[in-house]
Amino acid sequence: MWNQTQLNLFKGPLYKRVSALIESYIDQGVLISGERLPSERQLSKQLMINRSTIVHALEGLTERNILVRKLGCGTFVNADKWGLQTYPTINWHLPSHFHRPVSLYQQKVQHLKKQTMLNNDVICDLANGDLPAYLIPKLTLPEMSSQELIYQEKNSDLLQIGLPSLKRYIADYMRHKFAMDVPIEQILITSGTQQALFLITQGLLKPGDAIGIESPSYFYSLPLFQAAGIRIYGISMDEQGIRLDDLISLQKQHPLKWLLLNPVFQNPTGITMSLNRKQDILSFCRKEGIGIVEDDAYSALSFDPKLDCSPIKKLDQHNQVIYLGSLSKYLGRSIRVGWMIAPTHVISRLAEIRQYIDSGLSILPQLLAEDYLRNHYLDHQQHLQQQLQIKYQHLLTWLNQYHPDYYSYSKVQGGMHLYLNLNVQNIKQEEQLLNYWLSKGVTVSKGDIFGDSFGFVRLSYGHFVENLF
């Protein structure tokens, strides 16, 4: 496969053509994750070009972490995407490092779900991170004619930062939940957290910038950072959240532009960052000039009313934190409404970017979100706390009854997820356990989705079905 005919399909300087050839083989699956490349001498001979050109190409791909060079062992295709930097291009084919291939386990899960739908069966879908439908409240739109709705929709395009009435309810919500006074001009309505993150990549970051995230983290699974050419680096955690010493060490090696955190009932670990850790992280980022993006998706799902679930944003005195709130985890995927709290000039800039991209927001989800915040959220969130805690306890009972020697875990105090460390020594043992659970109709999310190693799984207990066992 390594020949000049393939090399001549690409244009540009010779070393860039070699780089493009290697990347194309990765895109096509000719080179797979973790595979060893031929030696520099072999590549030079097969492609009939100078060895120094090969070295130049490999070094460039290694700097972007597409390849990994191991002294005395050779050059390998990077098996994960920590630190990966790509160069976004306009084409209809997303390179393989933008898209994580569907694993054999995920294929089995998809097959099980299809069979379940066909046979009208019930499974325990602990891989599903959303609420089951019966826990989502019934919302109503305000009484208005279709003509009025069309008029509202037309005018909403002019309101690039969202409906003023919804923003007022969000400000009331933040005041009631966290005793925070947020000016409505600092609120941008979004179509959920992922749109907010996309706008941040487009307006506040550039290709080659480095960001830090918790390790493991659901941020790792999102392709939008790689698509924008952003490098991501993982920061280890303990029971209080990300470790400050690890953040300091990372900052020395790879100066960070932003730190992305999910500090309350973190996805997937369920860890809640302590107040002292929040203060320490905020102080260090202030000193180093690092911005913080805070994703608050689960703070209303605490099992303990005394637990401090306040956001880092509440401690922010210098406008260094962008806060992302969302109702998607409470209202389901069909109503994707969230909000960003940031300085007014940032809000205006990101709203302009969104206007260029998709011409604003739909009015319907905003009206439904407004109904929720006006009439439902107090009772509904209290109900969710009770129901999720019951499901969590039932899940623990099942695990302790049927699989007491298979795992260890840290108990969570809220949210939707339990993170298990399986008692396995290798991938084969992990596969055997997960296949056994599949045979019982139980699905989970593997840790590698979140940038973790084998032996870790996330269980979303909102979908635990007690009478299935």
Short mmCIF file of N, CA, C and O in Angstrom, two decimals, residues 102-128 433-445 463 468-469:
data_model
loop_
_atom_site.label_atom_id
_atom_site.label_comp_id
_atom_site.label_asym_id
_atom_site.label_seq_id
_atom_site.Cartn_x
_atom_site.Cartn_y
_atom_site.Cartn_z
N VAL A 102 -17.88 2.56 16.07
CA VAL A 102 -18.82 1.81 16.91
C VAL A 102 -18.16 0.50 17.31
O VAL A 102 -17.79 -0.32 16.47
N SER A 103 -17.99 0.30 18.61
CA SER A 103 -17.32 -0.90 19.10
C SER A 103 -18.23 -2.10 18.95
O SER A 103 -19.45 -1.98 18.73
N LEU A 104 -17.65 -3.28 19.10
CA LEU A 104 -18.43 -4.52 19.02
C LEU A 104 -19.48 -4.53 20.11
O LEU A 104 -20.62 -4.96 19.87
N TYR A 105 -19.13 -4.04 21.30
CA TYR A 105 -20.11 -4.01 22.39
C TYR A 105 -21.27 -3.08 22.04
O TYR A 105 -22.44 -3.43 22.24
N GLN A 106 -20.97 -1.90 21.50
CA GLN A 106 -22.04 -0.97 21.12
C GLN A 106 -22.93 -1.56 20.03
O GLN A 106 -24.15 -1.34 20.03
N GLN A 107 -22.34 -2.32 19.11
CA GLN A 107 -23.14 -2.99 18.09
C GLN A 107 -24.10 -3.99 18.72
O GLN A 107 -25.26 -4.10 18.32
N LYS A 108 -23.63 -4.70 19.73
CA LYS A 108 -24.49 -5.67 20.43
C LYS A 108 -25.62 -4.96 21.17
O LYS A 108 -26.76 -5.44 21.18
N VAL A 109 -25.30 -3.81 21.76
CA VAL A 109 -26.32 -3.02 22.45
C VAL A 109 -27.38 -2.55 21.48
O VAL A 109 -28.60 -2.64 21.75
N GLN A 110 -26.95 -2.04 20.32
CA GLN A 110 -27.91 -1.57 19.31
C GLN A 110 -28.79 -2.71 18.83
O GLN A 110 -30.01 -2.54 18.63
N HIS A 111 -28.20 -3.88 18.64
CA HIS A 111 -28.97 -5.05 18.20
C HIS A 111 -30.00 -5.44 19.27
O HIS A 111 -31.16 -5.73 18.94
N LEU A 112 -29.59 -5.42 20.55
CA LEU A 112 -30.51 -5.76 21.63
C LEU A 112 -31.68 -4.79 21.67
O LEU A 112 -32.84 -5.20 21.84
N LYS A 113 -31.39 -3.49 21.50
CA LYS A 113 -32.47 -2.51 21.53
C LYS A 113 -33.44 -2.69 20.37
O LYS A 113 -34.67 -2.54 20.54
N LYS A 114 -32.92 -3.03 19.19
CA LYS A 114 -33.81 -3.28 18.05
C LYS A 114 -34.71 -4.48 18.30
O LYS A 114 -35.91 -4.45 18.02
N GLN A 115 -34.12 -5.55 18.84
CA GLN A 115 -34.90 -6.75 19.13
C GLN A 115 -35.94 -6.46 20.20
O GLN A 115 -37.07 -6.96 20.14
N THR A 116 -35.60 -5.64 21.16
CA THR A 116 -36.53 -5.28 22.23
C THR A 116 -37.73 -4.53 21.67
O THR A 116 -38.88 -4.79 22.06
N MET A 117 -37.47 -3.59 20.74
CA MET A 117 -38.57 -2.84 20.14
C MET A 117 -39.46 -3.74 19.30
O MET A 117 -40.70 -3.63 19.35
N LEU A 118 -38.85 -4.66 18.55
CA LEU A 118 -39.63 -5.56 17.71
C LEU A 118 -40.50 -6.49 18.53
O LEU A 118 -41.65 -6.78 18.16
N ASN A 119 -39.96 -6.96 19.67
CA ASN A 119 -40.68 -7.94 20.49
C ASN A 119 -41.47 -7.30 21.62
O ASN A 119 -42.09 -8.01 22.42
N ASN A 120 -41.41 -5.95 21.68
CA ASN A 120 -42.11 -5.22 22.74
C ASN A 120 -41.66 -5.69 24.13
O ASN A 120 -42.47 -5.82 25.05
N ASP A 121 -40.37 -5.95 24.27
CA ASP A 121 -39.80 -6.40 25.53
C ASP A 121 -39.29 -5.19 26.33
O ASP A 121 -39.29 -4.06 25.85
N VAL A 122 -38.84 -5.46 27.54
CA VAL A 122 -38.28 -4.43 28.41
C VAL A 122 -36.84 -4.80 28.73
O VAL A 122 -36.53 -5.96 29.03
N ILE A 123 -35.94 -3.82 28.63
CA ILE A 123 -34.56 -4.04 29.04
C ILE A 123 -34.19 -3.02 30.11
O ILE A 123 -34.91 -2.04 30.33
N CYS A 124 -33.09 -3.26 30.78
CA CYS A 124 -32.57 -2.33 31.77
C CYS A 124 -31.46 -1.52 31.10
O CYS A 124 -30.29 -1.90 31.13
N ASP A 125 -31.85 -0.42 30.47
CA ASP A 125 -30.95 0.34 29.60
C ASP A 125 -30.16 1.35 30.42
O ASP A 125 -30.42 2.55 30.39
N LEU A 126 -29.14 0.87 31.14
CA LEU A 126 -28.33 1.74 31.98
C LEU A 126 -27.31 2.53 31.18
O LEU A 126 -26.54 3.31 31.75
N ALA A 127 -27.28 2.33 29.87
CA ALA A 127 -26.43 3.15 28.99
C ALA A 127 -27.13 4.45 28.60
O ALA A 127 -26.49 5.35 28.06
N ASN A 128 -28.41 4.56 28.86
CA ASN A 128 -29.20 5.72 28.47
C ASN A 128 -29.08 6.80 29.54
O ASN A 128 -29.57 6.64 30.66
N LEU A 433 -17.93 -10.14 31.27
CA LEU A 433 -18.90 -9.60 32.22
C LEU A 433 -19.98 -8.80 31.52
O LEU A 433 -21.18 -8.95 31.80
N LEU A 434 -19.58 -7.92 30.58
CA LEU A 434 -20.56 -7.09 29.89
C LEU A 434 -21.48 -7.93 29.02
O LEU A 434 -22.68 -7.64 28.90
N ASN A 435 -20.97 -9.00 28.42
CA ASN A 435 -21.81 -9.90 27.63
C ASN A 435 -22.80 -10.64 28.52
O ASN A 435 -23.95 -10.90 28.12
N TYR A 436 -22.36 -10.98 29.72
CA TYR A 436 -23.28 -11.64 30.67
C TYR A 436 -24.42 -10.69 31.03
O TYR A 436 -25.60 -11.09 31.03
N TRP A 437 -24.09 -9.43 31.31
CA TRP A 437 -25.14 -8.46 31.61
C TRP A 437 -26.06 -8.26 30.42
O TRP A 437 -27.28 -8.14 30.59
N LEU A 438 -25.48 -8.24 29.22
CA LEU A 438 -26.33 -8.11 28.02
C LEU A 438 -27.32 -9.26 27.92
O LEU A 438 -28.47 -9.07 27.52
N SER A 439 -26.86 -10.46 28.25
CA SER A 439 -27.74 -11.63 28.19
C SER A 439 -28.91 -11.51 29.16
O SER A 439 -29.95 -12.15 28.98
N LYS A 440 -28.74 -10.66 30.19
CA LYS A 440 -29.80 -10.41 31.17
C LYS A 440 -30.60 -9.16 30.83
O LYS A 440 -31.47 -8.74 31.60
N GLY A 441 -30.27 -8.54 29.68
CA GLY A 441 -30.98 -7.34 29.26
C GLY A 441 -30.49 -6.07 29.91
O GLY A 441 -31.24 -5.08 30.01
N VAL A 442 -29.23 -6.05 30.36
CA VAL A 442 -28.65 -4.88 31.02
C VAL A 442 -27.57 -4.27 30.13
O VAL A 442 -26.61 -4.95 29.76
N THR A 443 -27.71 -2.99 29.79
CA THR A 443 -26.69 -2.28 28.99
C THR A 443 -26.01 -1.23 29.86
O THR A 443 -26.63 -0.67 30.78
N VAL A 444 -24.75 -0.94 29.56
CA VAL A 444 -23.98 0.07 30.29
C VAL A 444 -23.17 0.89 29.28
O VAL A 444 -23.09 0.54 28.10
N SER A 445 -22.56 1.97 29.76
CA SER A 445 -21.65 2.76 28.93
C SER A 445 -20.22 2.47 29.37
O SER A 445 -19.88 2.64 30.54
N HIS A 463 -32.84 4.51 34.45
CA HIS A 463 -33.52 3.49 33.66
C HIS A 463 -33.45 2.11 34.30
O HIS A 463 -33.70 1.11 33.64
N LEU A 468 -37.42 -6.42 36.62
CA LEU A 468 -36.89 -7.19 35.50
C LEU A 468 -36.10 -8.39 36.01
O LEU A 468 -35.90 -9.37 35.30
N PHE A 469 -35.65 -8.35 37.27
CA PHE A 469 -34.78 -9.40 37.79
C PHE A 469 -35.57 -10.25 38.80
O PHE A 469 -35.73 -9.94 39.93
#
